């Protein structure tokens, strides 16, 4: 029975890493732009399709396709930001919070329907990163999941390095903490917004591209992961990158073990998505700002 | 935007109505999320093909047919709204639907607004068991079909059957039939069949935790009933294979949903699809009628994919409705219903007619001719039409 | 080097700055004083681009800068501090110093930037705090950090909004000393203060604002005897 629980833990960790890629991007966008990107799940979906077509039509190596797909989603993000989100920083838009919600929501619906029209509703599977299964004693782990975990960790480390160690990362953090003070020392906040949005949706795209061979792709694949990332960033504390990573792993583990320890095993999987919300409710009860949250922030 | 489009479409049709003479037929199908859009689209293509052919042959009652297919998104409220919109536009009858939960809402509108409605591909018993005058069904009722699947499970001698069931009317309905049939009758060796199931949402993408639990069960399950459709169905097949659970020497995998018949099955599960068992209402071994041959080749030529059972049902639904209109020589709903009770249409799936027996309840206005065959893929990438036939044994070549 | 011509700023119906004109020469140390609501901070906000003028011109080194965004003005060499210190609280002192480096128009190597930051921190005597989070600093230390951060931009003009408000007298003297030293190095200063005593001893030239208008422009000594200035302060 120990093997069984260990297998669940490994599975939970890997799923948690996938959540983390998504949620970190959402958190980055929130911390710098002070908006919640409701199109995040759909950027994840676009990433899945980009890398699928790069690999199948253009013959890219599946792992190369993930990175090129990520760049493609970044480009889409930059376009969205320049065309549709930039008005947020002008006095033309008065109710900025509402504008951002409606705009990103609309973009999400548009992307989903566009994908439905362009790619069709059928489920697709990108080629394997590495086919087959790795047997570690009693553990059976799909090789694709191992690749997802490995590449996910690498992307996350690069991101943490950029945010924490480089000058550009410091400028990003400065804007997230105090836009006016950052502007007064020469940092262009709009440029930082663009950068954060590009990186943020790029990460979602990378997650979608990575997940393709594991969970398959379809135009609706982003809906649930999108919702989960919202849960995660609230759980981890709005705008906290570290919080998002820890909350993701936590959610992966809770979902994996929760459906096993649930009192009525026949309903365990039916309540899978509820475990995250339960966890959220518990955390918020004792720490209303989330695990690593600072204080309530809002775009004025 | 979509609403605006519908309004424009309605206005456009209204305008045409005053100028041209035509008969309007409605279609309902899930064309977008959270519905099973992949199946909805296939049904829509088949309906359009049928209408195009009928019009090319001169239409019905000397008039051209126009088809309006409404998206129900797999949501009951959207389904009843769609039916009401169609009634407002003045359709003489409606065909289609894929999700039982949605059909359940739609039959209420059909009843209230006197709309002859042929359900193409929704299986819940209750749909015909309500015995509404205006409601007919070509798709098999769950009981009609899954009793036969349960017969196969018992005939093979399975003892420990586990099921993952999608939390929809269809999934729960199938599960209900299997639970009843397997729980009350022993298998071929006279042993009691242990049937356990778990229910999961359609949105779940990681079934691994639950599948690991099955793998840890002692004795190990000998059959997994994968009562899912769409992405979930593929993921269960894939993830069960990844953890070395099924299909293996100890445990078989039965993919129940229609999606197991689509080319996407092989694209998504790859090698893991080998030895997966599934079911279909159509198989060449049942006799490849010229109608089937013709339909399959026309559909392939037009849309580049092999049609499944759902497409054939949608196609036959249109033809049957049109034939009834022709027999009735009228578009009055009561005349059409009277004609539907008498119609015999030699369709793709066989001779379509509707029973008027009221016992069992679901038999009313049901096409009793639906066949159930259990098949198994014996080669990677195999078309389901070439898969090995397991049941009914009597049909084995 | 900096010239303000007929500057006007309206907030709704209220005119905060009215046809204000003045010039600042290179390496001047200009003080701006005036009663509450006289438009001092608004003037600085207009020059630094935080606010857009209703009308009028601001010319820096021969080019108009009014209407430019704050970061552009900062990059051209006008730095400022705030009345309420605005440091990046969730970053260390050293990280705070690096934020302007990214925006700096001169491309310098990482090593140079580091060396420069260390130099400035030593100059301000907060080098020992470099690894501390800014939120853990005292109010006075945060003020020094803010000054240090502005220096990272290597600005030609430094505008300070109430640098002596609410700090320990010892620190006041210290900042006083830093300003003199930086001024000796050739920088231009515009300082707003309520603290008349300090500003009188510090500045070379004084502008007095009242009700958004300039009522005096001259030596600090002369201001003490000016009727309008005395009236403006007594009226307060």
Short mmCIF file of C-alpha atoms in Angstrom, two decimals, chain A residues 164 167-168 170-171 173-174 177-178 181-189 192 294, chain C residues 50 71 74-75 80 86 88-91 95 98-100 102-103 110 113 135 153:
data_model
loop_
_atom_site.label_atom_id
_atom_site.label_comp_id
_atom_site.label_asym_id
_atom_site.label_seq_id
_atom_site.Cartn_x
_atom_site.Cartn_y
_atom_site.Cartn_z
CA UNK A 164 15.39 38.00 -8.98
CA UNK A 167 18.24 44.53 -13.79
CA UNK A 168 15.18 44.05 -15.95
CA UNK A 170 14.28 44.44 -10.68
CA UNK A 171 12.57 46.99 -12.88
CA UNK A 173 9.39 44.14 -9.45
CA UNK A 174 9.74 47.88 -8.92
CA UNK A 177 5.42 47.54 -6.04
CA UNK A 178 5.09 51.19 -6.97
CA UNK A 181 8.17 55.63 -8.02
CA UNK A 182 9.46 53.33 -10.76
CA UNK A 183 8.51 55.82 -13.45
CA UNK A 184 10.28 58.61 -11.62
CA UNK A 185 13.55 56.71 -11.68
CA UNK A 186 13.28 56.18 -15.40
CA UNK A 187 11.44 52.87 -15.75
CA UNK A 188 8.75 52.93 -18.42
CA UNK A 189 5.81 51.19 -16.73
CA UNK A 192 7.15 46.67 -18.18
CA UNK A 294 0.92 41.21 1.03
CA UNK C 50 3.77 63.20 -12.91
CA UNK C 71 10.33 58.08 -17.09
CA UNK C 74 13.97 61.10 -15.57
CA UNK C 75 16.12 59.65 -18.34
CA UNK C 80 13.22 63.86 -7.80
CA UNK C 86 8.55 55.98 -2.05
CA UNK C 88 10.35 49.64 -3.16
CA UNK C 89 9.51 48.07 0.16
CA UNK C 90 9.77 44.44 -0.84
CA UNK C 91 13.25 44.81 -2.33
CA UNK C 95 18.05 46.09 -5.37
CA UNK C 98 19.57 48.83 -9.31
CA UNK C 99 16.10 49.77 -10.56
CA UNK C 100 17.26 53.01 -12.26
CA UNK C 102 17.94 49.36 -16.19
CA UNK C 103 16.57 52.66 -17.44
CA UNK C 110 27.05 45.42 -14.49
CA UNK C 113 26.65 49.80 -11.87
CA UNK C 135 10.54 47.99 4.54
CA UNK C 153 20.28 58.12 -12.56
#
